[in-house]
Tab-separated table of C-alpha atoms in Angstrom:
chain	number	residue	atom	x	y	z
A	1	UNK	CA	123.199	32.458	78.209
A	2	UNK	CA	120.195	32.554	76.731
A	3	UNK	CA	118.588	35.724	74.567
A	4	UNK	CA	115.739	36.187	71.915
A	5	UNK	CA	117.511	38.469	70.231
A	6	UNK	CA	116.409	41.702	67.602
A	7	UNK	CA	117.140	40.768	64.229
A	8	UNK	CA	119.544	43.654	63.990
A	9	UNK	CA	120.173	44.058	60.140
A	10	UNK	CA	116.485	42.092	59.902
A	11	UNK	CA	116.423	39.513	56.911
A	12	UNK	CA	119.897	39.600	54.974
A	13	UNK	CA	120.150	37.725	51.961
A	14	UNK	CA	124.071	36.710	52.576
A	15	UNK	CA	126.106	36.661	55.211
A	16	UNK	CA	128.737	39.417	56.112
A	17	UNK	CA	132.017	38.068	56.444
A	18	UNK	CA	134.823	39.462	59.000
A	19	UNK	CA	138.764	38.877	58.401
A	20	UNK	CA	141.088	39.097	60.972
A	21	UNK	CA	144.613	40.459	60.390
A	22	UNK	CA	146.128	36.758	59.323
A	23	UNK	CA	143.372	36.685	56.832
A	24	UNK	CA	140.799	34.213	58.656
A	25	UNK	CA	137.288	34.784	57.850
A	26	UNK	CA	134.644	34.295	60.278
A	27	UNK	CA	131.158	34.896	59.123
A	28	UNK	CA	128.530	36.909	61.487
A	29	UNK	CA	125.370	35.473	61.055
A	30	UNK	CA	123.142	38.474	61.461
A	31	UNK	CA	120.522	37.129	60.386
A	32	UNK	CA	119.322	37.124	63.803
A	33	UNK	CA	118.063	33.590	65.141
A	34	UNK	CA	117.026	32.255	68.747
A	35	UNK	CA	120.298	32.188	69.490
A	36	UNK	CA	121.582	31.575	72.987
A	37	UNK	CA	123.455	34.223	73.272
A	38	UNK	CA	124.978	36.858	71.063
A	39	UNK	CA	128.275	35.821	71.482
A	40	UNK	CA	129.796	36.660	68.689
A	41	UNK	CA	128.848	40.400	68.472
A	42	UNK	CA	129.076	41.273	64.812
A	43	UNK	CA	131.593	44.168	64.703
A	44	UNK	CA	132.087	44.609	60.604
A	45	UNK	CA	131.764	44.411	57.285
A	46	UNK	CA	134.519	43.375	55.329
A	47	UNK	CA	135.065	42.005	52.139
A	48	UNK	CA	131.127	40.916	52.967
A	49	UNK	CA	128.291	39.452	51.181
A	50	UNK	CA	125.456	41.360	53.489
A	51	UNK	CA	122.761	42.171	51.361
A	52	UNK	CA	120.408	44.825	52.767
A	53	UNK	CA	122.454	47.044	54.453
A	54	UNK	CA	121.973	49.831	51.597
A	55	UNK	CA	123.711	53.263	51.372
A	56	UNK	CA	124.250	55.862	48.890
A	57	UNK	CA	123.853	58.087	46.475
A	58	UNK	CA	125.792	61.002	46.211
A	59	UNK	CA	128.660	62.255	44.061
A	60	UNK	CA	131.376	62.233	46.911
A	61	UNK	CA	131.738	61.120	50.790
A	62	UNK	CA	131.650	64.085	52.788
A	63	UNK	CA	129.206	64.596	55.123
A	64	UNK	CA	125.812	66.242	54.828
A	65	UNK	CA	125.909	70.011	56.161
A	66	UNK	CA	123.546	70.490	58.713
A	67	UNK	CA	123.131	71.427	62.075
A	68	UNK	CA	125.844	70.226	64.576
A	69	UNK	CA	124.525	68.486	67.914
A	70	UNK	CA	124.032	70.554	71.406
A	71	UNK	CA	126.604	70.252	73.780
A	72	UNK	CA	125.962	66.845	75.605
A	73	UNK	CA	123.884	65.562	73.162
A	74	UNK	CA	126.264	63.431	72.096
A	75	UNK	CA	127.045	61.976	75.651
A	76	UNK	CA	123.778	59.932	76.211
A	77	UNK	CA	122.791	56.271	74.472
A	78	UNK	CA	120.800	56.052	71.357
A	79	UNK	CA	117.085	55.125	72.342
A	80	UNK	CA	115.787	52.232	70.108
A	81	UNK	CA	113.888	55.513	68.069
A	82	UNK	CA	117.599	56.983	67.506
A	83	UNK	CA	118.804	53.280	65.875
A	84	UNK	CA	115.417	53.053	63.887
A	85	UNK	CA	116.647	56.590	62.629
A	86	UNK	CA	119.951	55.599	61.478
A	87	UNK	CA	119.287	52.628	60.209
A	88	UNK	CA	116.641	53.830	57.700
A	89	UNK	CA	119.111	56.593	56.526
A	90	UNK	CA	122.397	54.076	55.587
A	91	UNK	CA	119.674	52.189	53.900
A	92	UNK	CA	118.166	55.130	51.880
A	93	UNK	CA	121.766	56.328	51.259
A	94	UNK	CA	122.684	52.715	50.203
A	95	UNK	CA	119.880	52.079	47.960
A	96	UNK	CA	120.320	55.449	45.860
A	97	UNK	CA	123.871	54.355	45.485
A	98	UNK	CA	123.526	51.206	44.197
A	99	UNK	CA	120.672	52.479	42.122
A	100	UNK	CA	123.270	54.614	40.510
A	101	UNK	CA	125.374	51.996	39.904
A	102	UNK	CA	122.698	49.906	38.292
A	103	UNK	CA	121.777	48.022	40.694
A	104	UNK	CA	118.526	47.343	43.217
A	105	UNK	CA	117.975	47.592	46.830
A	106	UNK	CA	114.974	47.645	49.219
A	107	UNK	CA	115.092	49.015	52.521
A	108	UNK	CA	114.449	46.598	55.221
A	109	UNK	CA	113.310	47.606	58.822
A	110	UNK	CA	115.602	47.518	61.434
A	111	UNK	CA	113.199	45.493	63.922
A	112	UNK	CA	110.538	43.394	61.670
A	113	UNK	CA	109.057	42.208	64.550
A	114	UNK	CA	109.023	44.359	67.745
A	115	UNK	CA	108.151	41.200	69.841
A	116	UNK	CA	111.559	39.912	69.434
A	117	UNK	CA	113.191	40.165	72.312
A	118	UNK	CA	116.732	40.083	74.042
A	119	UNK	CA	117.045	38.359	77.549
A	120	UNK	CA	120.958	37.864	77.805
A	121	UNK	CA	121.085	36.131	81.327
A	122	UNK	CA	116.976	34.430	81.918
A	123	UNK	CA	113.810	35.068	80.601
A	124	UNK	CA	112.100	37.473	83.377
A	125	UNK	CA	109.005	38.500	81.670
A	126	UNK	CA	106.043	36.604	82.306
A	127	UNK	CA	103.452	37.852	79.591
A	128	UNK	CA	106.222	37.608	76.848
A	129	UNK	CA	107.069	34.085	77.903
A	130	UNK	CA	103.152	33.405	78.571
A	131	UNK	CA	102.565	34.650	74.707
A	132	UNK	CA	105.911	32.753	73.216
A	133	UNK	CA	107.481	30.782	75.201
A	134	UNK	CA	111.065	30.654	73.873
A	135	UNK	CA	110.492	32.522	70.830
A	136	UNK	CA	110.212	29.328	68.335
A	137	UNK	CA	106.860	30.960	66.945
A	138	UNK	CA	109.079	34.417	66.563
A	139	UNK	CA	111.901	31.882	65.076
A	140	UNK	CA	109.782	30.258	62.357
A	141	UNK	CA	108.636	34.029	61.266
A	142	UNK	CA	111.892	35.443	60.995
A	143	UNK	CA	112.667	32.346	58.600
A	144	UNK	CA	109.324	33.639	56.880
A	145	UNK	CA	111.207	36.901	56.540
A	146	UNK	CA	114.270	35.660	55.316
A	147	UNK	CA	112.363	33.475	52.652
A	148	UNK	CA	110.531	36.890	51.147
A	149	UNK	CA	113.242	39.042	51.967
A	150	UNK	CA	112.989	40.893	48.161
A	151	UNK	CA	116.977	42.221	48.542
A	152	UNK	CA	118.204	37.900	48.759
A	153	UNK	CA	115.426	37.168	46.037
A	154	UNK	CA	116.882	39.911	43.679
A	155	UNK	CA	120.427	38.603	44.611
A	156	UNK	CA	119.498	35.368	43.654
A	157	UNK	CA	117.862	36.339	40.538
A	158	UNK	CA	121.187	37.500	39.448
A	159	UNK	CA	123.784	36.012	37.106
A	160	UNK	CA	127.105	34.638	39.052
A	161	UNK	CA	128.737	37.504	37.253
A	162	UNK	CA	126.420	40.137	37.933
A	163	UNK	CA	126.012	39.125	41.615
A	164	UNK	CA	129.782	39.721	41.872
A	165	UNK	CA	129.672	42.996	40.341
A	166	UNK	CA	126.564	43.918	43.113
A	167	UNK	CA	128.651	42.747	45.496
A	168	UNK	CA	131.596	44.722	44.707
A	169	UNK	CA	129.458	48.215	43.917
A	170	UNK	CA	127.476	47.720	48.160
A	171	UNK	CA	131.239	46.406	49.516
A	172	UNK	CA	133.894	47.990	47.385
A	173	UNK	CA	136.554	45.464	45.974
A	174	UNK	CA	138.837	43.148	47.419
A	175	UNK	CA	141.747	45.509	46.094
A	176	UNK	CA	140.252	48.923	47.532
A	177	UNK	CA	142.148	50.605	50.588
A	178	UNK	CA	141.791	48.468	54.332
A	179	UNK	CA	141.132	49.813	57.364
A	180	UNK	CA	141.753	47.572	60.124
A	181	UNK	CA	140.882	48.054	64.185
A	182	UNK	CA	141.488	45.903	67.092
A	183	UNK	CA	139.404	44.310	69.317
A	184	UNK	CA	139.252	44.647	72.964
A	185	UNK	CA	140.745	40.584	73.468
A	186	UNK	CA	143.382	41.248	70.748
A	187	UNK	CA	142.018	40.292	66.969
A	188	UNK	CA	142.606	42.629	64.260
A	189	UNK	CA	139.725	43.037	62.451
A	190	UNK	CA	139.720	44.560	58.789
A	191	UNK	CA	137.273	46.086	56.084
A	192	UNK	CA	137.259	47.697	53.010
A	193	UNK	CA	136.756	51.509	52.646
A	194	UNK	CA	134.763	51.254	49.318
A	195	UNK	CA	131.336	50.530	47.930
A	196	UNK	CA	128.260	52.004	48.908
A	197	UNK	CA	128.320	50.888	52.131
A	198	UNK	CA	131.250	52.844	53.443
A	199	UNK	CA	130.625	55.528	51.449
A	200	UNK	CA	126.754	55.817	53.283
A	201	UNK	CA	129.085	55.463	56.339
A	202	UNK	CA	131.047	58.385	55.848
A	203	UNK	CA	128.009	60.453	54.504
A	204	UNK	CA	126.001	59.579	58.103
A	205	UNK	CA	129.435	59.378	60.119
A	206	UNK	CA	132.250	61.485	58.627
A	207	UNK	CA	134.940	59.620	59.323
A	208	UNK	CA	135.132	56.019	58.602
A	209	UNK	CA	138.094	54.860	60.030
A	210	UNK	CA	137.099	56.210	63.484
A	211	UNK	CA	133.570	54.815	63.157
A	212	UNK	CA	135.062	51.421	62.463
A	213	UNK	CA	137.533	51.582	65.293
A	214	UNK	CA	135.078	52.876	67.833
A	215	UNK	CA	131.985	50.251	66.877
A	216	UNK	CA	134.767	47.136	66.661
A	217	UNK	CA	135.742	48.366	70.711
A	218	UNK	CA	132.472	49.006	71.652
A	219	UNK	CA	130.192	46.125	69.663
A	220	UNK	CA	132.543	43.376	71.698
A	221	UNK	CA	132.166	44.694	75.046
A	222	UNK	CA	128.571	43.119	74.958
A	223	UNK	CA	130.171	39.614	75.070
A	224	UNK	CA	132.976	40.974	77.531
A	225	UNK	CA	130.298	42.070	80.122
A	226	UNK	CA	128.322	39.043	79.627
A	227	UNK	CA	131.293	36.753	80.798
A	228	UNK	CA	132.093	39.008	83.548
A	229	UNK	CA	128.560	38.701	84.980
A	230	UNK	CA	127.788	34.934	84.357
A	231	UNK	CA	131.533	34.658	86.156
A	232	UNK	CA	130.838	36.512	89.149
A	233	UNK	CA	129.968	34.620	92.156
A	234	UNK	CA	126.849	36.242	92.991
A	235	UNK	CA	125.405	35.054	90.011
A	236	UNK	CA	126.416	31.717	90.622
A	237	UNK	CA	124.270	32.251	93.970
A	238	UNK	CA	121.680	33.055	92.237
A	239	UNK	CA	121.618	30.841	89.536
A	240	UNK	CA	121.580	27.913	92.078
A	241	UNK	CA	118.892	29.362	93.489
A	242	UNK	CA	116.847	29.582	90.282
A	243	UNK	CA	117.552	25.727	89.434
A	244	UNK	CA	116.170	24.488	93.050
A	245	UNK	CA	112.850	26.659	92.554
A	246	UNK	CA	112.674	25.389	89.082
A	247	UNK	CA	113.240	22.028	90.503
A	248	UNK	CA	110.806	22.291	92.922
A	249	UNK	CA	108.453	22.896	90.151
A	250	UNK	CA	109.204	19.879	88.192
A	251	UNK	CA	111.424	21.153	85.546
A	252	UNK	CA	115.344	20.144	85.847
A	253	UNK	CA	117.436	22.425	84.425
A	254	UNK	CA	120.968	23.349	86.115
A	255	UNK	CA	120.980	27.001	84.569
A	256	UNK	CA	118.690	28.915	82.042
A	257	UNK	CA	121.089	27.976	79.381
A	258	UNK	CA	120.458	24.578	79.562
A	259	UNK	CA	116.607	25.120	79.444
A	260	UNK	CA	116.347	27.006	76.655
A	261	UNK	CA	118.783	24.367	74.501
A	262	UNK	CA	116.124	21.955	74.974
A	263	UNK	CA	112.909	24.337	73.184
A	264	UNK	CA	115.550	25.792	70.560
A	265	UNK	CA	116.730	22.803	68.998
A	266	UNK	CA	116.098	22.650	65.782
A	267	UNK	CA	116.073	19.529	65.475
A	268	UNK	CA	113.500	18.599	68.113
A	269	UNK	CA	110.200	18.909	68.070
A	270	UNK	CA	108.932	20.123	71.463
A	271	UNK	CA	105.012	20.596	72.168
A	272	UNK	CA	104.146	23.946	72.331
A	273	UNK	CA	102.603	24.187	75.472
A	274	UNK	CA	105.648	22.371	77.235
A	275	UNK	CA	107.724	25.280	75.706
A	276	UNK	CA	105.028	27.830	77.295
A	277	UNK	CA	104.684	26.235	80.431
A	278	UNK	CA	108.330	26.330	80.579
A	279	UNK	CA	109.307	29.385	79.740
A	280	UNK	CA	106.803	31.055	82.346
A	281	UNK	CA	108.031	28.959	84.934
A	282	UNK	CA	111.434	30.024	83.872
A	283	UNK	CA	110.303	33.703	84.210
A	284	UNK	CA	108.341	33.071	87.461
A	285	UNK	CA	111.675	31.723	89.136
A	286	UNK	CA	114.252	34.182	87.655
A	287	UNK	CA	111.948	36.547	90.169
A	288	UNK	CA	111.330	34.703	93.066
A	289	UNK	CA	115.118	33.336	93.201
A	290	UNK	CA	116.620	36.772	92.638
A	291	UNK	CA	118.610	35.389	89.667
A	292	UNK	CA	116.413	38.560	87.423
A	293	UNK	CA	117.365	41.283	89.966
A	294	UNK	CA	121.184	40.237	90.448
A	295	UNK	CA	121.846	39.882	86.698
A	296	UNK	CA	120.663	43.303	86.059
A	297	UNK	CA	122.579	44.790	89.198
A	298	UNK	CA	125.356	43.017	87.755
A	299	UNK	CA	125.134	43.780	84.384
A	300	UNK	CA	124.992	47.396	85.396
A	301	UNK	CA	128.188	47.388	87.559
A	302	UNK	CA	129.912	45.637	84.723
A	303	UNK	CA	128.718	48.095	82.127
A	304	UNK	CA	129.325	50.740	84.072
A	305	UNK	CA	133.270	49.372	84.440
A	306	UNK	CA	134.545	49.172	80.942
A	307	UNK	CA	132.466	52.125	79.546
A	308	UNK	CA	134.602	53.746	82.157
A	309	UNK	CA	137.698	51.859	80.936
A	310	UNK	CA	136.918	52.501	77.358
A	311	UNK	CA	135.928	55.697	77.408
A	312	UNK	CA	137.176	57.175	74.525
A	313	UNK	CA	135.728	54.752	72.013
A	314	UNK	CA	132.316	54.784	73.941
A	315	UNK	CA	132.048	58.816	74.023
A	316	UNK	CA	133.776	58.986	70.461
A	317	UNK	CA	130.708	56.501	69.363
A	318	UNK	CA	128.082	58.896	70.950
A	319	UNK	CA	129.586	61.942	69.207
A	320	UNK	CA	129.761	60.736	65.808
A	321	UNK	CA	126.231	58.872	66.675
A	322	UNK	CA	124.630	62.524	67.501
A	323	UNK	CA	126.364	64.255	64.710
A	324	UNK	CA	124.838	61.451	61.869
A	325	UNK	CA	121.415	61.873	63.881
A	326	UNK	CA	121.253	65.336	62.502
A	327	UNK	CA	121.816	64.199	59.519
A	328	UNK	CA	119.683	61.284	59.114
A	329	UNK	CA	116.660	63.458	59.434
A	330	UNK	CA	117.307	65.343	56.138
A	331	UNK	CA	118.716	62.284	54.641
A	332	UNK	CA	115.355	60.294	55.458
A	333	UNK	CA	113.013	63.410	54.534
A	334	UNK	CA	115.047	63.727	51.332
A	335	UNK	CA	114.787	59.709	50.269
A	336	UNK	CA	111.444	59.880	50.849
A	337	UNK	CA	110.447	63.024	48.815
A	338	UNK	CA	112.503	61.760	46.267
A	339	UNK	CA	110.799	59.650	43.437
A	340	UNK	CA	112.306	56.300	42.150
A	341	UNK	CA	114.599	57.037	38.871
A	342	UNK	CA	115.907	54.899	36.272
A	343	UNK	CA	119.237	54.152	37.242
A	344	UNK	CA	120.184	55.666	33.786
A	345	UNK	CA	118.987	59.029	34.841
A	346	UNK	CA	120.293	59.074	38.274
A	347	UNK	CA	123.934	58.117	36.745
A	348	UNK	CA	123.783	61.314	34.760
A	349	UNK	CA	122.718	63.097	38.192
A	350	UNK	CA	125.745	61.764	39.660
């Protein structure tokens, strides 16, 4: 169904592409977008052109000593302040590494713009949809972002050949070591442990291979809960429900999906105040039909289900998650005390 979703991984000059085990590649746009919804939860970088996701400089991949995580620490969800956290340190660690390798990077936010929202089932929030309606004014800035973004501009800049060799110093090459891990529905997904990127990884995370196993498990659960609630019968209820009151009101749509098609076309050109007046309505009768308060019930007792029935990748996540927060702190501090070098200088460093 619908979302305005974050622009995880904010403006990224290329594309990361995934391969399954037969060698199919799929690319992940996360470049973020109005997208409908996130169905295809981006679970890894492979062989990947994904500019901006910067990590690393240090002389081997062990990870930073520092002070291990309180019992239980380690058991709760990251708040949005915990992702901001480790977020900026990959990118610190990235950028130092491919400084040392000759190369720049610029660290990106994580969230560009804090008004872009995710609303996976209906938009239910009446002074966001009063202010944007569908997001197209949040859409045409995040293309504003990309444009600018200074890590695809220096990309770009770059020869074919030396773009390659960038490529190959923030992925690792096409004949470094694979890890591969299974999704919940079956794929085999793969990725090479090389580059600056996994190295960053292993600096924040310790062990890559169990990072990449745990966040392939627990990234595509998002898409498995959102089929199990748009399946469930209740929501069906509700959604009816939402689509007479929206009727009623002059706009016929038979589900929230179908609404927001119509605003995020790109190849339309809707008024804006139709959009607005849309969108609030939208909001106004995802709470008067229910359809807000049974999606989040729902979405609850679905979560709640296969973090139960995953388990061991969910808590294994939260334990490595706690143990690189630790170390993000010092690893942030330290990339921020630390003047830019000549890459010459920080080679000899290395």
């Amino acid at each position: 169904m619908g979302s305005i979703t974050n622009t995880t991984q904010n403006t990224r000059a290329f594309r990361r592409k995934e391969t399954s085990y037969e060698g199919e590649e799929r690319e992940s746009a996360k470049e973020g977008g109005m997208r409908i919804h996130r169905r295809a939860v981006a679970m890894t970088a492979a062989v990947a052109v994904a500019l901006a996701a910067v990590s690393c400089g240090m002389s081997d991949s062990r990870p930073v000593a520092g002070k291990q995580p309180t019992t239980g620490y380690g058991t709760r969800p990251l708040t949005e302040q915990d992702k901001d956290l480790l977020h900026d340190a990959e990118e610190s660690l990235t950028r130092s590494c491919m400084a040392s390798r000759g190369f720049k990077m610029w660290v990106v936010p994580r969230k560009p713009l804090p008004e872009d929202r995710e609303f996976p089932y209906v938009i239910d929030d009446v002074p966001w949809a009063s202010a944007h309606g569908y997001g197209s004014d949040i859409r045409t800035r995040r293309d504003q972002l990309r444009v600018s973004d200074p890590n695809r501009r220096y990309f770009d800049g770059l020869s074919p050949m030396e773009r390659e060799r960038a490529l190959d110093a923030l992925h690792g090459e096409p004949s470094a070591r694979r890890l591969e891990a299974r999704t919940p529905d079956g794929m085999t997904l793969g990725r090479v442990d090389g580059g600056c990127t996994a190295l960053a990884q292993k600096r924040l995370y310790g062990d890559l291979a169990a990072w990449f196993r745990v966040t392939t498990v627990t990234d595509a659960l998002n898409k498995i809960r959102y089929s199990q609630v748009t399946a469930d019968t209740d929501y069906a209820d509700s959604i009816r429900k939402w689509s007479a009151c929206m009727r009623e009101r002059g706009s016929l749509y038979a589900d929230p999906h179908e609404a927001r098609a119509v605003f995020l076309d790109p190849d339309k050109a809707v008024p804006r105040v139709r959009e607005i007046h849309t969108a609030v309505t939208e909001a106004e009768c995802a709470i008067s039909s229910g359809l807000s308060d049974t999606a989040r019930r729902l979405d609850r007792r679905y979560g709640e289900r296969l973090r139960h029935e995953y388990a061991d990748e969910v808590l294994t996540r939260r334990r490595l998650e706690a143990a690189a927060l630790e170390r993000s702190r010092s690893t942030v501090r330290n990339e921020r005390d630390q003047p830019d070098q000549p890459a010459e200088k920080r080679r000899k460093e290395q």
